[in-house]
Structure formats: C-alpha cells, structure tokens
XYZ file of C-alpha atoms in Angstrom:
340
model
C 15.420 -5.336 -40.764
C 14.469 -2.651 -37.477
C 18.016 -0.398 -36.882
C 18.702 -2.772 -33.406
C 19.530 -5.654 -35.693
C 21.033 -3.712 -37.935
C 23.613 -2.421 -35.204
C 23.966 -4.964 -34.071
C 24.968 -7.927 -38.126
C 27.507 -8.672 -37.848
C 29.160 -7.844 -35.049
C 31.074 -9.054 -31.624
C 28.709 -8.100 -28.290
C 30.666 -8.435 -25.276
C 28.394 -8.674 -22.406
C 29.011 -7.590 -18.728
C 28.010 -11.125 -17.556
C 30.276 -12.077 -14.933
C 31.235 -16.128 -16.494
C 30.766 -17.237 -12.776
C 28.786 -15.017 -11.079
C 26.441 -16.931 -13.586
C 27.502 -20.276 -14.153
C 27.048 -19.756 -10.538
C 23.510 -18.188 -9.884
C 22.152 -20.814 -12.400
C 24.147 -23.155 -10.207
C 22.052 -22.496 -6.598
C 18.776 -22.609 -8.551
C 18.795 -26.237 -9.597
C 19.673 -27.376 -6.243
C 16.548 -25.023 -4.658
C 14.695 -26.443 -7.344
C 15.867 -30.376 -5.507
C 15.871 -28.466 -2.278
C 12.859 -26.523 -2.330
C 11.593 -26.997 -4.671
C 10.382 -24.265 -6.425
C 7.805 -23.382 -8.621
C 10.771 -21.044 -9.839
C 12.754 -18.958 -9.902
C 15.130 -14.940 -10.457
C 18.690 -14.524 -9.454
C 20.012 -11.122 -10.118
C 23.148 -9.517 -9.438
C 23.987 -5.475 -10.187
C 27.861 -3.671 -9.921
C 25.982 -0.663 -8.786
C 28.190 2.269 -8.746
C 27.583 1.524 -13.211
C 24.262 -0.572 -13.948
C 26.491 -3.734 -14.701
C 24.846 -6.648 -14.944
C 27.165 -9.491 -13.735
C 24.441 -12.079 -13.432
C 20.652 -12.773 -14.730
C 19.123 -16.706 -13.607
C 15.803 -17.932 -14.272
C 14.478 -21.354 -13.127
C 13.196 -22.944 -14.953
C 15.279 -22.129 -18.286
C 15.555 -24.071 -21.672
C 17.676 -25.518 -23.224
C 18.816 -23.255 -26.526
C 19.519 -26.206 -28.690
C 16.309 -27.471 -28.625
C 14.331 -24.598 -28.322
C 11.844 -26.251 -31.506
C 10.361 -29.093 -29.020
C 9.803 -26.636 -25.967
C 5.456 -26.719 -25.552
C 6.093 -24.371 -22.166
C 5.916 -20.240 -23.738
C 5.964 -18.785 -20.702
C 9.582 -20.530 -20.292
C 10.829 -17.625 -22.699
C 9.825 -14.913 -20.554
C 12.618 -13.706 -18.696
C 11.931 -13.740 -15.096
C 13.536 -10.199 -14.021
C 11.839 -8.031 -15.882
C 8.810 -9.910 -17.592
C 6.901 -10.770 -14.425
C 5.573 -9.010 -11.796
C 5.282 -9.222 -8.569
C 5.198 -8.236 -4.761
C 8.827 -7.598 -2.777
C 6.425 -8.268 0.482
C 9.347 -6.777 2.863
C 11.546 -6.389 1.252
C 9.725 -2.629 0.036
C 10.539 -1.783 4.151
C 13.401 -0.468 2.982
C 12.006 1.406 0.677
C 10.184 2.981 3.383
C 12.553 3.992 5.120
C 14.561 5.162 3.171
C 11.813 7.917 2.201
C 11.046 8.214 6.031
C 14.627 9.061 7.008
C 15.044 10.890 4.288
C 12.314 13.274 5.523
C 13.578 13.300 8.173
C 9.530 12.357 10.097
C 11.197 9.161 11.745
C 14.946 8.336 13.073
C 16.484 4.624 13.235
C 16.000 4.849 17.266
C 12.228 6.245 16.910
C 9.974 4.052 19.468
C 6.603 2.354 17.497
C 4.736 0.590 20.255
C 2.874 -2.852 18.626
C -0.603 -3.998 19.584
C 0.046 -6.564 16.822
C -2.569 -5.564 14.591
C -3.602 -1.514 12.799
C -7.346 -1.135 11.759
C -7.854 1.333 8.344
C -11.373 1.970 7.871
C -12.715 -1.894 7.220
C -9.610 -4.116 7.045
C -7.696 -5.158 9.891
C -3.852 -5.318 9.243
C -1.862 -7.448 11.091
C 2.011 -9.462 11.944
C 3.590 -12.379 10.885
C 1.169 -15.298 13.319
C 0.087 -12.300 14.947
C 2.596 -11.479 16.624
C 2.486 -8.627 19.208
C 6.333 -6.704 20.202
C 5.908 -3.375 22.120
C 7.761 -1.297 21.929
C 10.067 -1.209 19.429
C 12.865 1.000 17.995
C 12.798 1.701 13.480
C 15.751 -0.180 13.622
C 14.280 -3.058 15.105
C 10.882 -2.583 13.126
C 13.437 -4.131 9.745
C 15.027 -6.423 12.534
C 11.447 -8.099 12.771
C 9.713 -6.604 9.470
C 6.793 -5.529 11.561
C 4.399 -5.363 9.344
C 2.844 -2.965 11.400
C 5.224 -1.219 11.957
C 5.677 -0.027 8.507
C 2.567 1.006 7.735
C 3.108 3.338 11.259
C 6.291 4.648 9.330
C 4.661 5.288 5.682
C 1.254 7.111 8.541
C 4.678 9.476 9.467
C 5.139 9.569 4.947
C 1.602 10.552 4.133
C 0.606 9.518 1.028
C 1.342 12.508 -1.588
C 4.677 12.384 0.120
C 4.709 8.078 0.029
C 4.206 8.287 -3.640
C 6.250 10.944 -4.171
C 8.843 8.732 -2.969
C 7.932 5.971 -5.346
C 8.333 7.757 -8.103
C 11.765 8.492 -7.288
C 12.998 5.461 -6.630
C 11.171 4.785 -10.267
C 8.602 1.901 -10.014
C 6.014 3.007 -11.894
C 8.740 3.375 -15.011
C 10.596 0.833 -16.857
C 14.243 0.447 -16.145
C 14.402 0.685 -20.220
C 17.560 -1.900 -19.306
C 19.473 -2.564 -23.008
C 16.719 -6.296 -23.955
C 12.845 -6.905 -25.103
C 10.116 -7.597 -24.371
C 10.528 -5.136 -20.331
C 7.659 -4.300 -18.363
C 6.301 -2.515 -15.920
C 3.038 -1.521 -14.025
C 1.088 2.301 -13.489
C 0.819 0.550 -10.665
C -2.986 2.641 -11.137
C -5.472 0.837 -8.338
C -3.061 1.834 -6.232
C -2.878 5.236 -7.404
C -6.036 5.326 -6.656
C -5.217 7.108 -3.216
C -7.160 4.449 -0.659
C -5.712 4.888 3.139
C -5.093 0.563 3.094
C -3.336 0.662 -0.419
C -0.719 2.396 0.517
C -1.141 0.583 4.197
C 0.033 -2.789 2.910
C 2.678 -1.232 -0.117
C 4.571 0.284 2.734
C 5.208 -4.245 3.784
C 5.297 -5.085 0.059
C 2.388 -5.790 -0.994
C -0.105 -5.040 -3.287
C 2.157 -3.451 -5.622
C 3.295 -4.820 -8.123
C 7.374 -4.289 -9.669
C 9.278 -6.180 -11.630
C 13.405 -7.833 -9.881
C 14.865 -5.749 -11.637
C 13.168 -2.512 -10.612
C 14.012 -3.737 -7.083
C 17.630 -4.303 -8.028
C 17.581 -0.599 -9.422
C 15.967 1.069 -6.031
C 18.198 -0.930 -3.878
C 21.320 0.087 -6.260
C 20.636 3.192 -5.618
C 20.745 2.821 -2.265
C 24.115 1.792 -2.044
C 25.362 3.995 -5.234
C 24.699 7.274 -3.056
C 21.343 7.395 -3.778
C 22.140 7.540 -7.276
C 20.009 6.218 -9.428
C 21.764 3.436 -12.836
C 20.586 2.338 -15.572
C 21.034 -1.195 -15.948
C 22.763 -3.173 -18.582
C 24.505 -6.471 -20.677
C 26.058 -5.073 -23.636
C 29.923 -3.628 -22.586
C 30.440 -2.919 -26.069
C 29.835 -3.871 -30.047
C 32.535 -4.744 -32.132
C 32.359 -4.832 -35.594
C 35.941 -4.921 -37.934
C 37.471 -1.470 -37.050
C 34.395 -0.176 -34.616
C 33.912 -0.543 -31.010
C 31.395 1.226 -29.404
C 30.865 0.826 -25.794
C 28.476 1.337 -23.026
C 28.537 4.589 -21.067
C 27.020 3.791 -17.781
C 23.592 6.095 -16.922
C 23.971 7.243 -13.551
C 20.937 10.403 -12.696
C 23.386 13.454 -11.381
C 20.607 14.248 -7.879
C 20.474 11.744 -4.842
C 17.287 10.331 -4.013
C 17.914 10.313 -1.250
C 20.968 11.531 1.336
C 24.182 10.470 2.036
C 22.830 11.183 6.202
C 19.867 8.603 5.221
C 21.788 6.015 3.197
C 24.838 6.025 6.834
C 21.536 5.387 9.102
C 19.622 2.798 6.013
C 22.506 0.542 6.040
C 23.319 0.647 9.310
C 19.455 -0.599 10.065
C 20.083 -3.144 6.276
C 23.350 -4.617 8.050
C 21.174 -4.338 11.882
C 18.854 -6.576 10.290
C 21.585 -9.474 8.368
C 23.710 -9.351 11.598
C 20.816 -9.870 14.148
C 17.221 -9.737 12.167
C 16.004 -12.126 9.566
C 18.463 -12.048 7.447
C 21.367 -13.167 10.200
C 21.289 -16.856 6.546
C 23.329 -13.699 4.875
C 25.802 -13.389 7.158
C 29.687 -13.406 5.593
C 32.894 -13.642 8.348
C 35.169 -10.297 7.663
C 32.512 -8.594 6.295
C 29.117 -6.855 6.814
C 26.510 -6.729 4.550
C 23.498 -5.414 4.405
C 19.940 -6.451 3.565
C 16.136 -7.839 4.100
C 14.533 -10.470 3.795
C 11.165 -10.860 2.194
C 7.489 -13.118 2.333
C 4.503 -12.035 -0.006
C 1.564 -13.803 -0.816
C 0.760 -14.628 -3.909
C -1.901 -13.161 -6.218
C -4.049 -15.524 -8.105
C -3.704 -13.239 -11.418
C -0.047 -14.167 -11.014
C -0.462 -17.461 -11.568
C -3.498 -18.084 -14.693
C -5.970 -17.380 -12.381
C -9.353 -15.236 -12.975
C -10.091 -13.937 -9.496
C -8.783 -11.379 -6.503
C -7.461 -12.191 -3.301
C -4.306 -14.277 -2.669
C -3.271 -17.744 -2.634
C -1.159 -19.937 0.415
C 1.753 -19.438 -3.171
C 4.459 -16.687 -1.919
C 7.275 -15.345 -2.389
C 10.473 -15.518 -0.611
C 13.273 -13.188 -1.577
C 16.255 -11.493 -0.952
C 17.121 -8.579 -1.749
C 21.202 -6.695 -0.373
C 24.304 -5.839 -1.175
C 27.797 -5.329 -0.094
C 30.715 -4.797 1.701
C 27.441 -2.649 2.970
C 29.578 0.599 3.101
C 31.507 -0.060 -0.116
C 29.438 -1.678 -1.548
C 30.704 -3.652 -5.593
C 27.641 -6.303 -5.852
C 23.495 -5.695 -5.293
C 21.588 -8.564 -5.348
C 18.368 -10.218 -5.213
C 17.241 -13.878 -4.774
C 13.156 -14.889 -5.667
C 12.082 -18.191 -5.402
C 8.473 -18.922 -6.956
C 6.511 -20.665 -4.416
C 9.306 -23.108 -1.622
C 8.724 -25.657 0.045
C 9.832 -23.671 2.799
C 7.644 -21.173 4.168
C 8.747 -18.754 6.764
C 7.550 -15.689 6.425
C 9.172 -12.846 7.056
C-alpha cells in the first residue's frame, strides 16, 4: 500500500470543487457537443489567490458505475493534466507580459504589419493573410495579429523569452494533487531555432497542459505570484483534520505595473477585440481567445506537421481588477472554424 493510500484510508476527503460550478461546466461541455460537435473539451476554474480548483470538467467522460464496461481507455485520461495542447493566441498574453515586464514595449508601442514575416526559409502569416498596417500593442492583442507577436518576441530575444517561459513554469509540472500529471520539456523549442521561438510567440509549436496555462494566467491575476493548484481541501480522520495550505511563490514573476498594463489590454480584447462574447454587463473581464492547429502526433498519427483540425480556447479572469477566478475553456475540433 502506498503512503498516499495509507494517509487517506478510512478518512473523509473534502474537495475544493464547487458543486454548482462543476455541474455547470460539465453541462456546458455536453451542450457544446450537441451544438458544435466537439471531439473533446476541458473547462477549468481556479481561484487565483489560493490555487483552489473550483471546477475541472472533461468531455468525453465516463460513468464510474459502468467502469468495467468502458472499452476506450483513453477516456480515463484527465485532459486537464494528462493531454498536451498548443495554446495558440492565448499565449500572446504571456509574450506580451514578458516584453512589458522587460520594458521592451508599452501598450502604445506601434508596430506596422505587412501581413507576413520571413524567417529563414519560412514565412509566417496572419489569419487569412490579412494585412493590418499600423497598430499599437493593445490592438495587436485585440486583433490577435501573429506577426505582431513575432515582433514582440524579437524585442525580447530568444534567451529572455525562454527565461520567462521558465519563470511561468511551462517546463515543469504544476504538482497538483492528482495522479498522472504530465509535462513537456519542449526540447524542440529549446534547441534555439529562430522559427520555433517565432511560432511559440503566438502559441504554436509549444506544448503544455490546460492546467499549466491556468496556473500561468492565474499568476497575472494574483499579483504576479504563482500558486500551486490543488483539489483536496482537507482530510478528516476521526479527531484529526489535515487542511491543505495554499502554496504561493514568494517573488512575483512580473511587476504590478506590468499586471496593470496587461490587464487593461486583456479587458480591451474582451470589450473591443476577438473575445467580445465573454463580456458580462456590469463587469470588467480580462481574456484572450486562441485557435491552433492540432499536430498529427496529438491525433495518434505518426508523422510530422499539422492536421486541419483545431483547438479553440478562451482563458481569462474576473473581475479583471480584483480577480476571484481564472477560467479556461478548451474545445477539441469544434464545428465552427473561427480563428483567433
């Protein structure tokens, strides 16, 4: 018997999950399946100040009462911590945070977009090969301009960009109190090729888990400090109660000035940009959408390159200037092919 099993044997385990939020998250995924015919999906809601997970829902899921009747063992995977995805344009918030913190850009910095960027033998385009012309960094985020994200990453340089990805803990597990968490060292990115850093700036070619992204964006909502996500509130055995204490990093990753600037930019994305459907009357919501192509290996196909299937997602926090929760919605190949 493992020490984990010994510590919980004969005990009552209280979870951080909020029943109502969890129920709504699972209900929403079922409705999205009906409306958009998704192949899978994940919703995570976390309290950024503590790391408490208020909801963690995955689709498809299984009925524990019919465990032995399930034939597809992949269904037992927890997509929040056991499946990689490429975050797409949601990752532009991390790129912007890094450059703002290093004072390489401001929200008003002007970038002149010509619709493409050539790097070696590669050409990076915006969605639909659109040419945006003169735009501020806030507008780059609002309109999710890929070439603008590449511009920001170039201001940082490879070494500093990599340093921030390490600071946001994208190369380590979150250490959530669940079995089987996976993480990627992103060895291909670390090889130092300019094209890999360029595509990573807009969230393509870097693989992470949904919970890793929630933790990173949670730091933006928590004064720049990372928290350790957790699901077990307390363990009660007879007269003994063991409560989980939040684990919060001592030093912030980014400054309060950076957080104020980036939060305002993310609010503008919801108010004026590609995440308008996240608006809630009477509240400021900070958010960013993302669409990324699904690589063949993620579909179980042993060849390089990307399929026509997509991940479409949203990450954000609210209320924007006094955050109580951070939320991620990730959809696997929905019927709607809107890009962001």
